[in-house]
Short mmCIF file of C-alpha atoms and ligand atoms in Angstrom, two decimals:
data_model
loop_
_atom_site.label_atom_id
_atom_site.label_comp_id
_atom_site.label_asym_id
_atom_site.label_seq_id
_atom_site.Cartn_x
_atom_site.Cartn_y
_atom_site.Cartn_z
CA MET A 22 29.26 194.22 251.81
CA THR A 23 27.69 196.83 249.51
CA VAL A 24 23.91 197.52 249.23
CA PRO A 25 22.87 199.58 245.92
CA PHE A 26 19.87 201.61 246.54
CA LEU A 27 17.92 199.62 243.73
CA GLU A 28 19.08 197.32 241.02
CA LEU A 29 16.28 196.95 238.26
CA GLY A 30 18.22 194.51 236.28
CA VAL A 31 17.84 191.84 239.05
CA ALA A 32 13.96 191.95 238.67
CA TYR A 33 14.38 191.66 234.82
CA ARG A 34 16.61 188.63 235.34
CA GLU A 35 14.29 187.02 237.77
CA LEU A 36 11.46 187.04 235.06
CA ILE A 37 13.42 186.76 232.13
CA SER A 38 12.01 183.38 230.83
CA GLU A 39 8.59 184.69 231.17
CA ILE A 40 9.14 188.30 229.92
CA GLU A 41 11.42 187.47 226.65
CA PRO A 42 9.17 184.99 225.04
CA ALA A 43 6.11 187.15 225.41
CA VAL A 44 7.72 190.07 224.15
CA LEU A 45 8.93 188.40 221.14
CA GLU A 46 5.64 186.91 220.22
CA SER A 47 4.30 190.57 220.67
CA LEU A 48 7.07 191.70 218.47
CA ARG A 49 6.41 189.34 215.65
CA SER A 50 2.57 189.77 215.93
CA GLY A 51 2.71 192.68 213.53
CA TRP A 52 0.41 194.96 215.83
CA TYR A 53 2.36 197.74 217.26
CA ILE A 54 -0.23 200.22 218.49
CA GLY A 55 -3.24 199.32 220.55
CA GLY A 56 -4.54 195.75 220.16
CA ASP A 57 -5.04 192.49 221.94
CA ASP A 58 -1.85 192.51 224.31
CA LEU A 59 -2.76 196.16 225.44
CA GLU A 60 -6.44 195.33 225.92
CA LYS A 61 -5.32 192.04 227.85
CA PHE A 62 -3.35 194.44 230.42
CA GLU A 63 -5.92 196.98 230.76
CA CYS A 64 -8.42 194.24 231.64
CA ALA A 65 -6.14 192.72 233.91
CA PHE A 66 -4.98 195.84 235.96
CA ALA A 67 -8.66 196.89 235.88
CA SER A 68 -9.57 193.42 237.78
CA PHE A 69 -6.47 194.02 239.93
CA THR A 70 -7.87 197.27 241.20
CA GLY A 71 -11.35 196.28 241.20
CA ALA A 72 -12.05 199.40 238.93
CA LYS A 73 -14.51 199.25 236.01
CA HIS A 74 -12.19 200.80 233.50
CA CYS A 75 -8.52 201.00 232.85
CA ILE A 76 -6.89 202.95 229.97
CA GLY A 77 -3.49 202.68 229.23
CA VAL A 78 -1.45 206.07 228.60
CA ALA A 79 2.00 206.94 227.67
CA ASN A 80 3.39 207.85 231.30
CA GLY A 81 2.21 208.82 234.54
CA LEU A 82 2.45 212.49 234.05
CA ASP A 83 0.11 212.02 231.16
CA ALA A 84 -2.23 210.01 233.25
CA LEU A 85 -2.82 212.79 235.67
CA ARG A 86 -2.82 215.54 232.92
CA LEU A 87 -5.59 213.52 230.83
CA ALA A 88 -7.39 212.83 234.03
CA LEU A 89 -7.58 216.63 234.82
CA LEU A 90 -8.81 217.37 231.23
CA SER A 91 -11.31 214.55 231.34
CA MET A 92 -12.87 216.26 234.33
CA GLY A 93 -12.93 219.70 232.65
CA VAL A 94 -10.21 221.23 234.75
CA GLY A 95 -8.35 224.10 233.02
CA SER A 96 -7.38 227.68 232.72
CA GLY A 97 -8.39 229.88 235.94
CA ASP A 98 -9.02 226.79 238.02
CA GLU A 99 -7.33 225.76 241.10
CA VAL A 100 -6.18 222.36 242.38
CA LEU A 101 -5.19 221.33 245.70
CA VAL A 102 -1.78 219.29 245.72
CA PRO A 103 0.43 218.07 248.43
CA SER A 104 3.29 220.62 248.91
CA ASN A 105 5.81 217.74 249.23
CA THR A 106 5.07 215.48 246.18
CA PHE A 107 7.09 214.48 243.08
CA ILE A 108 7.00 217.39 240.93
CA ALA A 109 4.59 215.73 238.27
CA THR A 110 1.70 216.13 240.50
CA TRP A 111 1.99 219.82 240.02
CA LEU A 112 3.10 219.81 236.48
CA ALA A 113 0.08 218.03 235.29
CA VAL A 114 -2.02 221.01 236.90
CA SER A 115 0.06 223.61 235.33
CA GLN A 116 -0.03 221.88 231.95
CA VAL A 117 -3.90 222.18 231.83
CA GLY A 118 -3.67 225.66 232.65
CA ALA A 119 -4.75 225.55 236.08
CA THR A 120 -2.80 226.45 239.34
CA PRO A 121 -1.45 224.06 241.73
CA VAL A 122 -2.48 225.27 245.43
CA PRO A 123 -0.14 223.39 247.85
CA VAL A 124 -1.51 221.74 251.03
CA GLU A 125 1.00 220.77 253.59
CA PRO A 126 1.25 216.86 254.88
CA LEU A 127 1.25 215.31 257.93
CA GLU A 128 5.18 214.57 258.86
CA SER A 129 4.59 211.31 260.27
CA THR A 130 2.92 209.70 257.34
CA PHE A 131 4.19 212.14 254.54
CA ASN A 132 0.76 212.31 253.22
CA LEU A 133 -1.87 215.26 252.67
CA ASP A 134 -3.23 216.41 255.86
CA PRO A 135 -7.32 216.33 255.57
CA ASP A 136 -7.46 218.98 258.30
CA ARG A 137 -5.60 221.66 256.26
CA LEU A 138 -7.48 221.14 252.94
CA GLU A 139 -10.51 223.43 253.91
CA GLU A 140 -8.48 226.57 254.44
CA ALA A 141 -6.90 226.18 251.00
CA ILE A 142 -10.42 226.02 249.29
CA THR A 143 -11.59 228.95 247.29
CA SER A 144 -14.37 229.67 244.72
CA HIS A 145 -11.83 228.72 242.01
CA THR A 146 -10.99 225.36 243.65
CA LYS A 147 -11.96 222.51 241.15
CA ALA A 148 -10.16 219.25 242.31
CA ILE A 149 -8.04 217.56 245.01
CA ILE A 150 -5.06 215.50 244.20
CA PRO A 151 -4.06 213.16 247.17
CA VAL A 152 -0.93 211.22 246.35
CA HIS A 153 -0.34 208.14 248.01
CA LEU A 154 3.30 208.93 248.72
CA TYR A 155 6.01 206.44 248.98
CA GLY A 156 3.46 203.56 248.66
CA GLN A 157 1.46 204.67 251.70
CA PRO A 158 -2.28 205.39 251.32
CA ALA A 159 -3.56 208.96 252.11
CA ASN A 160 -6.41 209.32 254.38
CA LEU A 161 -9.09 209.07 251.64
CA ASP A 162 -12.39 209.17 253.53
CA PRO A 163 -12.07 212.74 254.94
CA ILE A 164 -10.53 213.91 251.88
CA LEU A 165 -13.52 212.55 249.74
CA ALA A 166 -16.03 213.89 252.29
CA ILE A 167 -14.47 217.49 251.92
CA ALA A 168 -14.58 217.13 248.17
CA ARG A 169 -18.15 216.10 248.26
CA LYS A 170 -18.95 218.80 250.60
CA HIS A 171 -17.39 221.53 248.23
CA GLY A 172 -18.27 219.90 244.90
CA LEU A 173 -14.72 219.05 244.01
CA PHE A 174 -13.34 216.24 242.10
CA VAL A 175 -10.73 213.81 243.62
CA LEU A 176 -7.72 212.65 241.34
CA GLU A 177 -5.64 210.06 243.20
CA ASP A 178 -1.94 209.95 242.10
CA ALA A 179 -1.19 206.41 242.76
CA ALA A 180 2.05 206.39 240.86
CA GLN A 181 3.74 204.83 243.98
CA ALA A 182 0.97 202.80 245.45
CA HIS A 183 0.24 199.66 243.09
CA GLY A 184 -1.58 197.27 245.57
CA ALA A 185 -1.75 199.49 248.56
CA LYS A 186 -4.95 199.18 250.67
CA TYR A 187 -6.70 201.93 252.38
CA LYS A 188 -9.17 200.47 254.93
CA GLY A 189 -9.09 197.08 253.40
CA ARG A 190 -9.98 198.66 249.96
CA LEU A 191 -7.46 198.48 247.02
CA ILE A 192 -6.05 202.02 245.84
CA GLY A 193 -7.69 202.34 242.52
CA THR A 194 -11.51 203.24 242.77
CA ASP A 195 -12.08 205.70 245.35
CA GLY A 196 -11.40 208.88 243.63
CA ASP A 197 -13.19 210.06 240.34
CA VAL A 198 -9.94 209.18 238.57
CA VAL A 199 -6.83 207.17 239.58
CA ALA A 200 -3.63 207.87 237.76
CA TRP A 201 -0.66 205.37 237.64
CA SER A 202 2.66 205.31 236.56
CA PHE A 203 4.62 202.31 235.39
CA TYR A 204 7.99 204.09 235.32
CA PRO A 205 10.64 201.24 235.50
CA GLY A 206 11.34 201.93 239.30
CA LYS A 207 7.59 201.91 240.49
CA ASN A 208 6.36 198.79 242.36
CA LEU A 209 4.67 197.65 238.88
CA GLY A 210 7.39 198.81 236.34
CA ALA A 211 7.61 198.63 232.67
CA LEU A 212 11.00 198.55 230.61
CA GLY A 213 10.39 202.21 229.55
CA ASP A 214 7.59 204.67 230.05
CA ALA A 215 4.03 203.57 230.57
CA GLY A 216 1.11 204.65 232.66
CA ALA A 217 -2.60 204.06 233.11
CA ILE A 218 -5.87 205.57 234.49
CA THR A 219 -8.44 203.64 236.29
CA THR A 220 -11.91 204.77 237.07
CA ASN A 221 -15.39 203.62 237.56
CA ASP A 222 -17.10 206.39 235.45
CA ALA A 223 -17.76 205.37 231.96
CA LYS A 224 -17.94 208.80 230.79
CA ILE A 225 -14.70 209.91 232.10
CA ALA A 226 -12.91 206.49 230.67
CA GLU A 227 -14.29 207.21 227.34
CA ARG A 228 -13.22 210.89 227.40
CA ILE A 229 -9.65 209.87 228.32
CA ARG A 230 -9.46 207.17 225.42
CA ILE A 231 -10.55 209.73 222.93
CA LEU A 232 -8.33 212.73 224.38
CA GLY A 233 -5.11 210.38 224.34
CA ASN A 234 -5.88 209.01 220.49
CA TYR A 235 -5.80 212.54 218.67
CA GLY A 236 -9.12 213.30 219.94
CA SER A 237 -10.68 210.50 217.90
CA ARG A 238 -12.97 207.68 218.29
CA THR A 239 -13.11 206.75 214.72
CA LYS A 240 -9.87 207.02 212.47
CA TYR A 241 -9.45 210.42 211.06
CA VAL A 242 -12.52 211.87 212.63
CA HIS A 243 -11.64 214.34 215.53
CA GLU A 244 -14.19 215.71 217.98
CA THR A 245 -11.83 217.32 220.29
CA LEU A 246 -8.11 218.72 220.56
CA GLY A 247 -6.54 215.66 221.69
CA CYS A 248 -2.90 214.17 222.07
CA ASN A 249 -1.18 211.26 221.31
CA SER A 250 -0.59 209.32 224.83
CA ARG A 251 -0.77 205.70 224.24
CA LEU A 252 0.37 202.60 226.22
CA ASP A 253 3.02 200.74 224.20
CA PRO A 254 1.73 197.13 223.47
CA VAL A 255 5.24 195.87 224.00
CA GLN A 256 5.30 197.44 227.59
CA ALA A 257 1.57 196.23 228.08
CA VAL A 258 2.94 192.63 227.54
CA VAL A 259 5.82 193.27 230.27
CA LEU A 260 3.52 194.70 232.64
CA SER A 261 1.05 191.77 232.21
CA VAL A 262 3.83 189.41 233.13
CA LYS A 263 4.93 191.52 236.13
CA LEU A 264 1.48 192.07 237.28
CA GLY A 265 1.35 188.21 238.01
CA HIS A 266 4.17 188.96 240.53
CA LEU A 267 3.14 192.08 242.06
CA ASN A 268 1.37 190.76 245.36
CA GLU A 269 4.33 188.42 246.17
CA TRP A 270 6.80 191.52 245.44
CA ASN A 271 4.69 193.68 247.59
CA ALA A 272 4.75 191.28 250.22
CA ARG A 273 8.54 191.05 250.38
CA ARG A 274 8.58 194.88 250.56
CA VAL A 275 6.29 194.61 253.67
CA GLN A 276 8.42 192.03 255.28
CA ILE A 277 11.81 194.25 254.68
CA ALA A 278 9.65 197.41 256.05
CA GLU A 279 8.62 195.51 259.01
CA LYS A 280 12.07 194.57 259.76
CA TYR A 281 13.50 197.88 259.26
CA ARG A 282 10.74 199.35 261.70
CA ARG A 283 11.45 196.80 264.29
CA GLU A 284 15.16 196.95 264.17
CA LEU A 285 15.51 200.63 263.75
CA ALA A 286 12.82 201.65 266.37
CA THR A 287 15.23 202.39 268.93
CA LEU A 288 17.81 204.46 267.13
CA PRO A 289 17.79 208.03 268.63
CA GLY A 290 17.81 210.56 265.96
CA LEU A 291 16.18 208.39 263.52
CA LYS A 292 12.56 208.98 262.69
CA LEU A 293 10.54 206.11 261.00
CA PRO A 294 7.40 206.20 258.93
CA GLU A 295 4.19 205.90 260.91
CA VAL A 296 1.58 203.37 259.42
CA PRO A 297 -1.92 204.35 260.68
CA GLU A 298 -4.13 201.38 261.49
CA TRP A 299 -6.07 201.80 258.38
CA ALA A 300 -3.26 201.91 255.96
CA GLU A 301 -1.75 198.95 254.08
CA PRO A 302 1.35 200.42 252.48
CA VAL A 303 3.34 198.85 249.63
CA TRP A 304 6.55 200.57 250.50
CA HIS A 305 7.50 201.90 247.11
CA LEU A 306 10.26 203.60 249.16
CA PHE A 307 11.08 203.28 252.85
CA VAL A 308 11.73 206.80 253.90
CA VAL A 309 13.31 207.76 257.40
CA ARG A 310 14.02 211.34 258.85
CA HIS A 311 17.29 212.50 260.27
CA ALA A 312 18.18 216.05 261.42
CA LYS A 313 21.61 215.56 259.99
CA ARG A 314 20.62 213.76 256.84
CA ASP A 315 23.36 214.84 254.51
CA VAL A 316 26.03 213.63 257.25
CA LEU A 317 24.21 210.41 257.67
CA GLN A 318 23.71 209.87 253.81
CA ALA A 319 27.57 210.56 253.34
CA SER A 320 28.44 208.12 256.21
CA LEU A 321 26.35 205.29 254.71
CA LYS A 322 27.83 205.79 251.22
CA GLU A 323 31.11 205.32 252.94
CA ALA A 324 29.82 201.88 254.47
CA GLY A 325 28.66 200.93 250.96
CA ILE A 326 25.10 201.69 251.50
CA GLY A 327 23.28 203.44 248.68
CA THR A 328 20.48 205.89 249.62
CA GLN A 329 18.51 208.60 247.86
CA ILE A 330 16.31 211.70 248.61
CA HIS A 331 12.89 211.86 247.65
CA TYR A 332 12.85 214.74 247.19
CA PRO A 333 15.61 217.20 247.86
CA ILE A 334 13.47 220.58 246.54
CA PRO A 335 9.88 220.86 247.01
CA PRO A 336 8.14 221.95 243.95
CA HIS A 337 7.17 225.50 245.53
CA LEU A 338 11.00 226.38 245.71
CA GLN A 339 11.98 224.95 242.16
CA LYS A 340 12.92 227.52 239.58
CA ALA A 341 10.29 226.26 237.40
CA TYR A 342 7.69 227.43 239.81
CA LEU A 343 9.27 230.85 240.59
CA GLY A 344 6.20 232.51 239.05
CA LEU A 345 3.73 231.12 241.43
CA GLY A 346 5.41 233.58 244.04
CA TRP A 347 6.15 231.18 246.71
CA ARG A 348 9.10 232.11 249.15
CA LYS A 349 11.20 229.89 251.44
CA GLY A 350 9.62 229.64 254.89
CA GLN A 351 5.85 229.58 253.56
CA LEU A 352 5.47 225.71 253.55
CA PRO A 353 7.65 224.82 256.47
CA THR A 354 6.49 221.14 256.77
CA ALA A 355 7.56 220.38 252.98
CA GLU A 356 10.68 222.54 253.37
CA SER A 357 11.78 220.59 256.77
CA LEU A 358 11.09 217.23 255.12
CA ALA A 359 13.06 217.98 252.06
CA GLN A 360 15.93 218.68 254.43
CA SER A 361 15.50 215.67 256.54
CA VAL A 362 14.10 212.72 254.56
CA LEU A 363 16.27 209.70 253.24
CA SER A 364 15.10 206.71 251.33
CA LEU A 365 16.69 203.34 252.53
CA PRO A 366 17.53 200.63 250.08
CA MET A 367 14.07 199.02 249.29
CA GLY A 368 13.08 196.25 246.86
CA PRO A 369 11.36 192.80 246.62
CA GLN A 370 14.65 191.43 245.18
CA MET A 371 16.67 192.54 248.21
CA ASP A 372 18.11 189.64 250.34
CA ASP A 373 18.08 189.37 253.95
CA ALA A 374 22.03 189.71 254.16
CA SER A 375 21.52 193.11 252.43
CA VAL A 376 18.59 194.27 254.86
CA ASP A 377 20.95 193.12 257.76
CA ALA A 378 23.81 195.39 256.31
CA VAL A 379 21.70 198.44 256.13
CA ILE A 380 20.55 197.85 259.68
CA ALA A 381 23.97 197.37 260.99
CA ALA A 382 25.30 200.29 259.21
CA LEU A 383 22.49 202.66 260.62
CA ARG A 384 23.10 201.28 264.20
CA ARG A 385 26.84 202.16 263.80
CA ARG A 386 26.00 205.75 262.19
CA ALA A 387 22.71 207.13 262.87
C1 PLP B 427 6.57 208.45 239.13
C2 PLP B 427 5.40 209.66 239.25
C3 PLP B 427 4.69 210.26 238.65
C4 PLP B 427 4.99 210.23 236.97
O1 PLP B 427 5.26 209.32 236.53
P1 PLP B 427 5.84 209.13 235.04
O2 PLP B 427 5.71 207.97 234.49
O3 PLP B 427 7.33 209.35 235.31
O4 PLP B 427 5.35 210.41 234.29
C5 PLP B 427 3.80 211.16 239.01
N1 PLP B 427 3.47 211.09 240.25
C6 PLP B 427 4.14 210.59 241.44
C7 PLP B 427 3.87 210.79 242.74
C8 PLP B 427 5.28 209.82 240.90
O5 PLP B 427 6.05 209.24 241.80
#
């Protein structure tokens, strides 16, 4: 039996009878930017997260970038970011002219270690970006308390955490701004690029709306140097359909994760993700650690089990970030995670036989 890492076409086919008529109707409406379909999704996603405002944007990177701009983060500022995140978190900071300052995560949860934040704060620090990595919520309360104490903004990168809960509250309203990606592989994914921002702050919401629409609130009147970053109405239609299935899909991910955690717990050499008692993760990825990760990955591949590595090179060691001057050895947690993490097959369409096949292969090879 072969188990692919992820098959997006399966999820599409599951909803084909809902998605295709809705998309056709949208295509025939004659309305291709903004409009009712977009508004409907923005309202639905705001209400899903409990946020007062939701603004659709073109992708997750733009959501982060526009969020930073809306809080006035720019040239000369520093922004605290996890050392082990996807590069988009860092890039958004760089793109507004600020400097990403890495903070190491806890190895057990992969998320920002609040105890290491204060040592990274300087007089230039303007914001903190906790990432809810792999669908597991970051420990928000101490992060928010430190931010309040030092007068910093909090921008949550929730690109992997649609529906996750922290202390019983849904991710989406704790930070000043929360950035979302609907990249096809995310828990809530479009059929192309898409993103959004949620916030309870009306002023920030308005600024983001203007920034992403050529700096304009009235057509051909431009009050600020904006850009074009809008959520496509066709993607909004797809997302509205999929949002209706998100809870049931996340529940299936939780079921699979629980089985992995139960059945793989005793394997020596394999470290499983830990879930703090306040966390309700949505398992965007199920990431294990193994000292001989590359050997294990090759051996699983031979057994027909697809896996991936999120992420093989931490941002500070990327060529793109040579200019910041970070060297190997300076962020040991991020570096050791990059060497040891392995993402197992995970997705709401995975059947029990596939989950069992992954477990059996790991029992033979880990
Ligand atoms: C996917 C992702 C992004 C970027 O989203 P795009 O829609 O691909 O631009 C940002 N941060 C994290 C943590 C992500 O996983």
